[in-house]
Short mmCIF file of C-alpha atoms and ligand atoms in Angstrom, two decimals:
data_model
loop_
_atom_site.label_atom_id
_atom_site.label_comp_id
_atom_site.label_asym_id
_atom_site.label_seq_id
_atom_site.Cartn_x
_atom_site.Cartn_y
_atom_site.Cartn_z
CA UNK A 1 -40.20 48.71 0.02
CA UNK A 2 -41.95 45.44 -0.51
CA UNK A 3 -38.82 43.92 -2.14
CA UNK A 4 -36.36 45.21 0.22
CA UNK A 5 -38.84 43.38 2.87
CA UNK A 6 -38.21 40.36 0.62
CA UNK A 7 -34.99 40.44 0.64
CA UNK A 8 -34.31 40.71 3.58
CA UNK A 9 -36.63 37.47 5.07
CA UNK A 10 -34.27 35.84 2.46
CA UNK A 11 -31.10 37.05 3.92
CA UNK A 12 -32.07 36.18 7.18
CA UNK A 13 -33.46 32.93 6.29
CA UNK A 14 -30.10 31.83 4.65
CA UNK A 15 -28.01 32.65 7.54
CA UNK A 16 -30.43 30.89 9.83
CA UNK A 17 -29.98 26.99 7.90
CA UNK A 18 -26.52 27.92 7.62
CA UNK A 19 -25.89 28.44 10.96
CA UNK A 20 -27.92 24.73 11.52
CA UNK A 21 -26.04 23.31 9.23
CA UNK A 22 -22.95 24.62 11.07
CA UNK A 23 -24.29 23.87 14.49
CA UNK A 24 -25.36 20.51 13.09
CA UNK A 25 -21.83 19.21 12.01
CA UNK A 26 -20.40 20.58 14.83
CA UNK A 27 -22.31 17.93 16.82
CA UNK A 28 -21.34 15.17 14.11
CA UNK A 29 -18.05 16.12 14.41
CA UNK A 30 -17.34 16.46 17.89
CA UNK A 31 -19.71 12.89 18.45
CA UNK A 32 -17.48 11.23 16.24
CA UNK A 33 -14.19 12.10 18.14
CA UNK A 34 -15.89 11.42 21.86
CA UNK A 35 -17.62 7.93 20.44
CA UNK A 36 -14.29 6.41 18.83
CA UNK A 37 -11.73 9.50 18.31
CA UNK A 38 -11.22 7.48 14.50
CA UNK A 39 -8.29 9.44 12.92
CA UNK A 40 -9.62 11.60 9.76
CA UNK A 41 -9.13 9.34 6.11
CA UNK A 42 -7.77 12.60 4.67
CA UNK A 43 -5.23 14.20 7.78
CA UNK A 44 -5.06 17.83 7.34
CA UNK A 45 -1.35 17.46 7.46
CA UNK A 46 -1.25 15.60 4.21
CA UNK A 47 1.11 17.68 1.24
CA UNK A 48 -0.39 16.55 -2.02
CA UNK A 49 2.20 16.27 -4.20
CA UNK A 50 6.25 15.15 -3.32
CA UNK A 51 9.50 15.38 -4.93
CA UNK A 52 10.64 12.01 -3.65
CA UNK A 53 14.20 12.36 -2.51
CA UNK A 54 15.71 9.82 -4.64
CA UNK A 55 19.36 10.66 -2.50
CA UNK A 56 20.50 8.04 -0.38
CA UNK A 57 19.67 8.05 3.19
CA UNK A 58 21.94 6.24 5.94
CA UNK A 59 19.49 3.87 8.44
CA UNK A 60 21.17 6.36 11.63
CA UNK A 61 19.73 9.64 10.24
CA UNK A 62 16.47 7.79 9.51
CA UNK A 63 16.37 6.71 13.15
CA UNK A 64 17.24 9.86 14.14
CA UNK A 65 14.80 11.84 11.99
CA UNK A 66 11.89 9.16 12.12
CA UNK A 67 10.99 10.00 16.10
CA UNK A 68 7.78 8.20 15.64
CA UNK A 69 8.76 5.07 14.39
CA UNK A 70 8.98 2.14 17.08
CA UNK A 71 11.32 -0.91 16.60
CA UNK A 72 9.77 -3.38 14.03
CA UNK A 73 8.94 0.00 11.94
CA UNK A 74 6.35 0.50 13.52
CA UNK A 75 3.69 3.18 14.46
CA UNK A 76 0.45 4.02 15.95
CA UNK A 77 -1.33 7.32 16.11
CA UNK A 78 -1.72 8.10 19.81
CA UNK A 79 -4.04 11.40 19.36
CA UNK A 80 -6.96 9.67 17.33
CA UNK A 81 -7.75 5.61 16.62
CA UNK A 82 -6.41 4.76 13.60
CA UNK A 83 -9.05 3.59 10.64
CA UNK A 84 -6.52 0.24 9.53
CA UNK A 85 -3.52 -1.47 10.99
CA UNK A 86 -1.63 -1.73 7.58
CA UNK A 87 1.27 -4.04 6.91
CA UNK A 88 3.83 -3.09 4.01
CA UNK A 89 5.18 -6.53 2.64
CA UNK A 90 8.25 -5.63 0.52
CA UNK A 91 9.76 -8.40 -1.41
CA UNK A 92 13.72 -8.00 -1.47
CA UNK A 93 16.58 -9.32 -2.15
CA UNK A 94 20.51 -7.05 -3.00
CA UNK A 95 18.22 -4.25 -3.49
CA UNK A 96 19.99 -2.22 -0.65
CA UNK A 97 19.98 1.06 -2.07
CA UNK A 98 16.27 1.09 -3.25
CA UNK A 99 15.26 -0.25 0.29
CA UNK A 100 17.29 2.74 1.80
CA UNK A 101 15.44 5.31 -0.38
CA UNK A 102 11.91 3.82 0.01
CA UNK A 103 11.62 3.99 3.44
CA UNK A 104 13.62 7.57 3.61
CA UNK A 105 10.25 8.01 1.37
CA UNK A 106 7.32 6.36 2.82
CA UNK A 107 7.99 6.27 6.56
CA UNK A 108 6.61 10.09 6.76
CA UNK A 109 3.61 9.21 4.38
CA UNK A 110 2.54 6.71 6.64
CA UNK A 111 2.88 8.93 9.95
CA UNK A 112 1.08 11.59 7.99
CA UNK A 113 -1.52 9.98 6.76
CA UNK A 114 -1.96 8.88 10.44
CA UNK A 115 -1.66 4.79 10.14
CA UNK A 116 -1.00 2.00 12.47
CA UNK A 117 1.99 0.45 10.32
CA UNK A 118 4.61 -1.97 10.34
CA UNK A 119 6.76 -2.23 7.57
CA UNK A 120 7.86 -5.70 6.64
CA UNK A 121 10.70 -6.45 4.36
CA UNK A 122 10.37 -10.55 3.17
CA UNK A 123 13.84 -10.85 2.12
CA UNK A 124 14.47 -13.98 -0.09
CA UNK A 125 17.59 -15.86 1.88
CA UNK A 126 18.76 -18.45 -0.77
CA UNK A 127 20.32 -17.99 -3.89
CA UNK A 128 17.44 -19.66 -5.79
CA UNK A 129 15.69 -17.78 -8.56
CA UNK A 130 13.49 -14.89 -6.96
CA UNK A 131 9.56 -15.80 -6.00
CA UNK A 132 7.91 -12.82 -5.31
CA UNK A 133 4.59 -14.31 -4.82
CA UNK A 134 5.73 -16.80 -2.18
CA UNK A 135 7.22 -14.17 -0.45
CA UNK A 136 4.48 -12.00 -0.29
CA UNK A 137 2.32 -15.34 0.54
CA UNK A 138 4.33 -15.95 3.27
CA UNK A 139 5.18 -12.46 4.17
CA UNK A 140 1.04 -12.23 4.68
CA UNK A 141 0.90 -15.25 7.06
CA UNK A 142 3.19 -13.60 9.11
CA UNK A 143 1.90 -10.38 9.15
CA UNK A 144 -1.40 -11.34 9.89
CA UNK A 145 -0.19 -12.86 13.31
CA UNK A 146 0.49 -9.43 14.36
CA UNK A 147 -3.21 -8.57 13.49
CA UNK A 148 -2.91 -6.54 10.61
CA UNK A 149 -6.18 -5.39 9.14
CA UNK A 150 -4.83 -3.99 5.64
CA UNK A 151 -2.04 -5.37 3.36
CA UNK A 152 0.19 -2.99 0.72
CA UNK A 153 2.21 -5.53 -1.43
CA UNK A 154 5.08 -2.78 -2.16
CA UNK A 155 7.79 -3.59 -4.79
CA UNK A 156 11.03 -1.74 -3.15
CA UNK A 157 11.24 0.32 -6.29
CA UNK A 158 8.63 2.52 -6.10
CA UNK A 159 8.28 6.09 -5.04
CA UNK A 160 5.15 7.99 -4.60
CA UNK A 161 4.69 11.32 -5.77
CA UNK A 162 1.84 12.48 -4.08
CA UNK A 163 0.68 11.33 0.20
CA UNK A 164 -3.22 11.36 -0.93
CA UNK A 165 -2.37 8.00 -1.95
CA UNK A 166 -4.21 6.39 0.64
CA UNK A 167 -2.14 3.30 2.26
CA UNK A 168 -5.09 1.92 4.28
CA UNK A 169 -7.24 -0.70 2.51
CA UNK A 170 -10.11 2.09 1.63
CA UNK A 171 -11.29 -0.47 -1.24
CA UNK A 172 -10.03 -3.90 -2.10
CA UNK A 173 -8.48 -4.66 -3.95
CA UNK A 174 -6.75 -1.52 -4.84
CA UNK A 175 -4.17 -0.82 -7.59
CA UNK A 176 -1.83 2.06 -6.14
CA UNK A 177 0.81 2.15 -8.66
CA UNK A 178 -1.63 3.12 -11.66
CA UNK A 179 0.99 5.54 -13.23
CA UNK A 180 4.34 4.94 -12.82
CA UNK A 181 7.02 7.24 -14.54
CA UNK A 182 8.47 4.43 -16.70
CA UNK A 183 5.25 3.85 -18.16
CA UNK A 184 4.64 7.77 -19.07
CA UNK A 185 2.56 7.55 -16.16
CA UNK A 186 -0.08 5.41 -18.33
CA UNK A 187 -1.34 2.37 -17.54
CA UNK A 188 -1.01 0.07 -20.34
CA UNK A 189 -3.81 -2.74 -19.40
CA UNK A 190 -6.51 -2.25 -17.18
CA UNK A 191 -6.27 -5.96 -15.84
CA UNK A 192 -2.27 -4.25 -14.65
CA UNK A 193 -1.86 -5.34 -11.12
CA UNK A 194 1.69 -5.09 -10.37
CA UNK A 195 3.67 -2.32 -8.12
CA UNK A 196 2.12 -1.50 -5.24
CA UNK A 197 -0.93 -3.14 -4.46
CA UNK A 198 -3.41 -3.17 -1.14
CA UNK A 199 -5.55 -6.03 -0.17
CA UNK A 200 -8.18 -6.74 2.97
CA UNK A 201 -7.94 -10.19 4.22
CA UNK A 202 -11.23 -11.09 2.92
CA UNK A 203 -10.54 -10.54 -0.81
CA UNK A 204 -7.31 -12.20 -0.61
CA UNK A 205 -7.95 -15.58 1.01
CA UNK A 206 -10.74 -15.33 -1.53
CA UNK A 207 -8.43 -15.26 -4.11
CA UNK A 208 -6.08 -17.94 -2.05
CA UNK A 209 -3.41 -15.19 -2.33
CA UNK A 210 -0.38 -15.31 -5.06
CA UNK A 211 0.49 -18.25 -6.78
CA UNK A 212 3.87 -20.03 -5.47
CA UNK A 213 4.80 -21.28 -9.00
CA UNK A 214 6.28 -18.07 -10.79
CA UNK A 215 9.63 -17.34 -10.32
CA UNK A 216 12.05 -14.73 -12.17
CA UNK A 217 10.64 -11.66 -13.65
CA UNK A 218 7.32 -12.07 -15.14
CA UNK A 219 3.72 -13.39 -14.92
CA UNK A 220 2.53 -13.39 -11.55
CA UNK A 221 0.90 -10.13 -11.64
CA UNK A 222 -1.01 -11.78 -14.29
CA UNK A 223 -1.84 -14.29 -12.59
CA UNK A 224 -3.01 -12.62 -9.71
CA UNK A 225 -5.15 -10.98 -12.35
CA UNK A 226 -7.03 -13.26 -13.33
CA UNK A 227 -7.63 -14.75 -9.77
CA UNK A 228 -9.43 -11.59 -9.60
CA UNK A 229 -11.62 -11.56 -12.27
CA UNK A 230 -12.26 -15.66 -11.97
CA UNK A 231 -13.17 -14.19 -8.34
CA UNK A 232 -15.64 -11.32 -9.98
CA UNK A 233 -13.89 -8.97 -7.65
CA UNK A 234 -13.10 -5.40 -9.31
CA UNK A 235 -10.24 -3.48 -8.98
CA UNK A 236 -9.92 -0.07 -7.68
CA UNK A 237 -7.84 2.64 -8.42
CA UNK A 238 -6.90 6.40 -7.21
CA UNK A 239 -7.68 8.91 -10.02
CA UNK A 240 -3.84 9.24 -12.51
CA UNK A 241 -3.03 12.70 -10.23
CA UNK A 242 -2.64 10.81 -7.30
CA UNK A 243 -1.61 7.33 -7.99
CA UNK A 244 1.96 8.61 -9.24
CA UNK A 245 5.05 6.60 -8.39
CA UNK A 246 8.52 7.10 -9.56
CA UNK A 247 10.29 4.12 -10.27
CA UNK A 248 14.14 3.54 -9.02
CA UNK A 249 16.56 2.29 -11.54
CA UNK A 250 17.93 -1.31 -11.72
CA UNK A 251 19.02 -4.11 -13.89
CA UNK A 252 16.54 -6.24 -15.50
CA UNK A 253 15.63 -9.46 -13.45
CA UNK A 254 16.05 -12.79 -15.23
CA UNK A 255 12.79 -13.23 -17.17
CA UNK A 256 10.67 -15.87 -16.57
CA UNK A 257 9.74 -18.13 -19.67
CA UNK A 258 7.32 -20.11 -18.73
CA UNK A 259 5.13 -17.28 -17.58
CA UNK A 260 2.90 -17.58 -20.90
CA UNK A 261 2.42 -21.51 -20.38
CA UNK A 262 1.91 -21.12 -16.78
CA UNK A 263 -0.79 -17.92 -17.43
CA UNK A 264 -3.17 -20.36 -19.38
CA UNK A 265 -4.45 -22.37 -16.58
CA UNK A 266 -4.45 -19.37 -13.68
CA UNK A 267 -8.55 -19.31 -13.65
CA UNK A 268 -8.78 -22.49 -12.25
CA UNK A 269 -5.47 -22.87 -10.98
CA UNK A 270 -5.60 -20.57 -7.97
CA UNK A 271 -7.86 -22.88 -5.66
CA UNK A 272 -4.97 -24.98 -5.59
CA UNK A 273 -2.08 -22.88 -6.04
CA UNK A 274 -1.81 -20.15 -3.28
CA UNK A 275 -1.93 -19.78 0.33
CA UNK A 276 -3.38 -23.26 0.50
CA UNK A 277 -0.90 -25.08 -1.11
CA UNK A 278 2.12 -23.17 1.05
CA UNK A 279 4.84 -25.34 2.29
CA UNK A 280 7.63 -23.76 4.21
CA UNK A 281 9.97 -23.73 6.75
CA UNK A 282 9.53 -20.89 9.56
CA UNK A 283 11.03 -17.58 8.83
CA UNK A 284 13.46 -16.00 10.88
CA UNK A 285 12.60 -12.46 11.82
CA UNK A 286 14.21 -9.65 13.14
CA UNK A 287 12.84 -6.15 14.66
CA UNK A 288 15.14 -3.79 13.24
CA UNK A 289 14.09 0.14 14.14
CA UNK A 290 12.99 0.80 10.36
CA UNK A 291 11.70 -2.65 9.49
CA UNK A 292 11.05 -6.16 10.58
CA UNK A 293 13.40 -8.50 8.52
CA UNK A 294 11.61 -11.58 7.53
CA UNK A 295 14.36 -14.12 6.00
CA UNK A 296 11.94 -16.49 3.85
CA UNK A 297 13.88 -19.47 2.41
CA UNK A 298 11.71 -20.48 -0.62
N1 UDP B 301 13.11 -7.85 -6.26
C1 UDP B 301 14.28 -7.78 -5.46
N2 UDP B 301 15.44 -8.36 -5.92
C2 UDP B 301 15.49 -8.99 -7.13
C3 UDP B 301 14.34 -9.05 -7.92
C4 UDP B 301 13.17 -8.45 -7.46
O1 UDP B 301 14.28 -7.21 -4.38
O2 UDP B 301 16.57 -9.49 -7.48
C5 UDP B 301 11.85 -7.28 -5.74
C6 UDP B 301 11.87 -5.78 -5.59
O3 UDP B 301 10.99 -5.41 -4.57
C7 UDP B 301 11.33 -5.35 -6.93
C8 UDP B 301 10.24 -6.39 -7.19
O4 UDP B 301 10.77 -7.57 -6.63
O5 UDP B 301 10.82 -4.05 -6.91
C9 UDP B 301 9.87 -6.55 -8.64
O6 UDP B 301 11.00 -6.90 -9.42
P1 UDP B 301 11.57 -5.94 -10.56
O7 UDP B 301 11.74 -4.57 -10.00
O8 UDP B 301 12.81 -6.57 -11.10
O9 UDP B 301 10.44 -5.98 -11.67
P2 UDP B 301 9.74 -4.75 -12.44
O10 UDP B 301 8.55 -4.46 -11.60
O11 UDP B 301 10.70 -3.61 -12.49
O12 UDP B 301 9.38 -5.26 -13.77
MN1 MN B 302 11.26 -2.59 -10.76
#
């Protein structure tokens, strides 16, 4: 008799804090949404993992499947405030087919993972030897005038495999690309900071953004490596489930041979190599549906 007493004050006693603890994130919940309405960091309408569709995609079915999108490629949640306005700075140049299937790709991650986006592609106009890093420099300055809060460095090339990959700037800097299918989905170096990478304007004026001097394939990933660790800043990554990417076929790039000689001095190099030392002629840009077209002559 005595126990069943006992039990029973426990039962009751349980359902009592569990019903405060209910009540009590109710209130959280519903104080967050009246105070700022912030959009949630994980959207319940996010899949987990993709089978990217690696098929190519004309731009008129994209703009006729991609309601959301605004001209510029660009979207804001209108049902909650969203937590970063994140530009995607894609370097490019006669990668047509790989820009096609990325965005087919990535525009409905970004909706679902309930963004303010623009997508950006810094397309190099001259027929001199590709600079990704003053691209992306560049690319940043001009993103930044639209007041972008968060910035994905994207390499056209690369697919995710999984929308938990969170495109908004929750750490920085942040590796995305940590396992890419090329690599066996390993990442050979931990200092690896190529692919797809996501930076708050802070940490990357701290680090007086990419250097201008590599061009070709090669080296300035490493550079920008270092910059970090001269800069004591760590770098964070999703865990290997989520940061998957699939990487699109293509011919190798010239490679770079001066990248070794030019990687001995990037620890001190980088106060004077970077967004400070940027010298260029305005780009021309143009607000396509999908994209905005920045035309960077380097
Ligand atoms: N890229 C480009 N056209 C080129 C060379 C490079 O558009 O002729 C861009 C593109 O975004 C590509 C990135 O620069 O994903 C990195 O170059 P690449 O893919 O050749 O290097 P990888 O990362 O495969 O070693
Ligand atoms: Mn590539």
């Amino acid at each position: 008799m005595q126990t069943e007493r006992y039990i029973w004050a426990l039962y009751v006693t349980v359902l009592g804090l569990s019903f405060l603890v209910f009540c009590s994130n109710l209130t959280l919940l519903t104080s967050e949404q009246e105070d700022n309405n912030i959009c949630q960091k994980y959207p319940k309408n996010l899949v987990g993992t993709i089978y990217p569709n690696l098929t190519d995609t004309s731009y008129k079915d994209m703009e006729f499947r991609f309601t959301w999108v605004q001209t510029g490629g660009h979207h804001t949640p209108t049902r909650c405030k969203p937590r970063e306005r994140v530009a995607i700075l894609i370097p490019f140049r006669n990668r047509n087919n790989h820009l096609r299937i990325l965005l087919n790709n990535l525009h409905p991650i970004l909706y679902r993972q309930q963004l303010g986006y623009t997508i950006y592609i810094l397309k190099q106009a001259d027929e001199k030897p590709f600079n990704k890093g003053k691209l992306f420099n560049i690319g940043y300055l001009e993103a930044k005038k639209d007041n972008h809060t968060c910035f994905v460095f994207h390499d056209v090339d690369l697919i995710p495999e999984n929308d938990n990959i969170l495109y908004g700037c929750v750490r920085s800097p942040m590796h995305l690309s940590r396992a890419v299918n090329t690599l066996n989905y390993k990442l050979p170096d931990k200092r690896l900071l190529g692919g797809v990478t996501a930076w708050k304007t802070k940490e990357f004026e701290q680090v007086n953004g990419w250097s201008n001097l590599f061009v070709n394939w090669g080296g300035e990933d490493d550079d920008m490596s270092y910059r970090t660790i001269a800069n004591k800043l760590s770098i964070f990554r999703f865990r290997i489930s989520v940061a998957r990417y699939q990487m699109l076929k293509h011919r190798r790039t010239p490679v770079n041979t001066a990248r070794h000689r030019q990687l001995k001095d990037s620890y001190t190099r980088y106060k004077i190599d970077g967004l400070s030392s940027l010298v260029y002629q305005s780009p021309r840009t143009q607000r396509y549906r999908l994209f905005t077209m920045v035309s960077i002559d380097t």
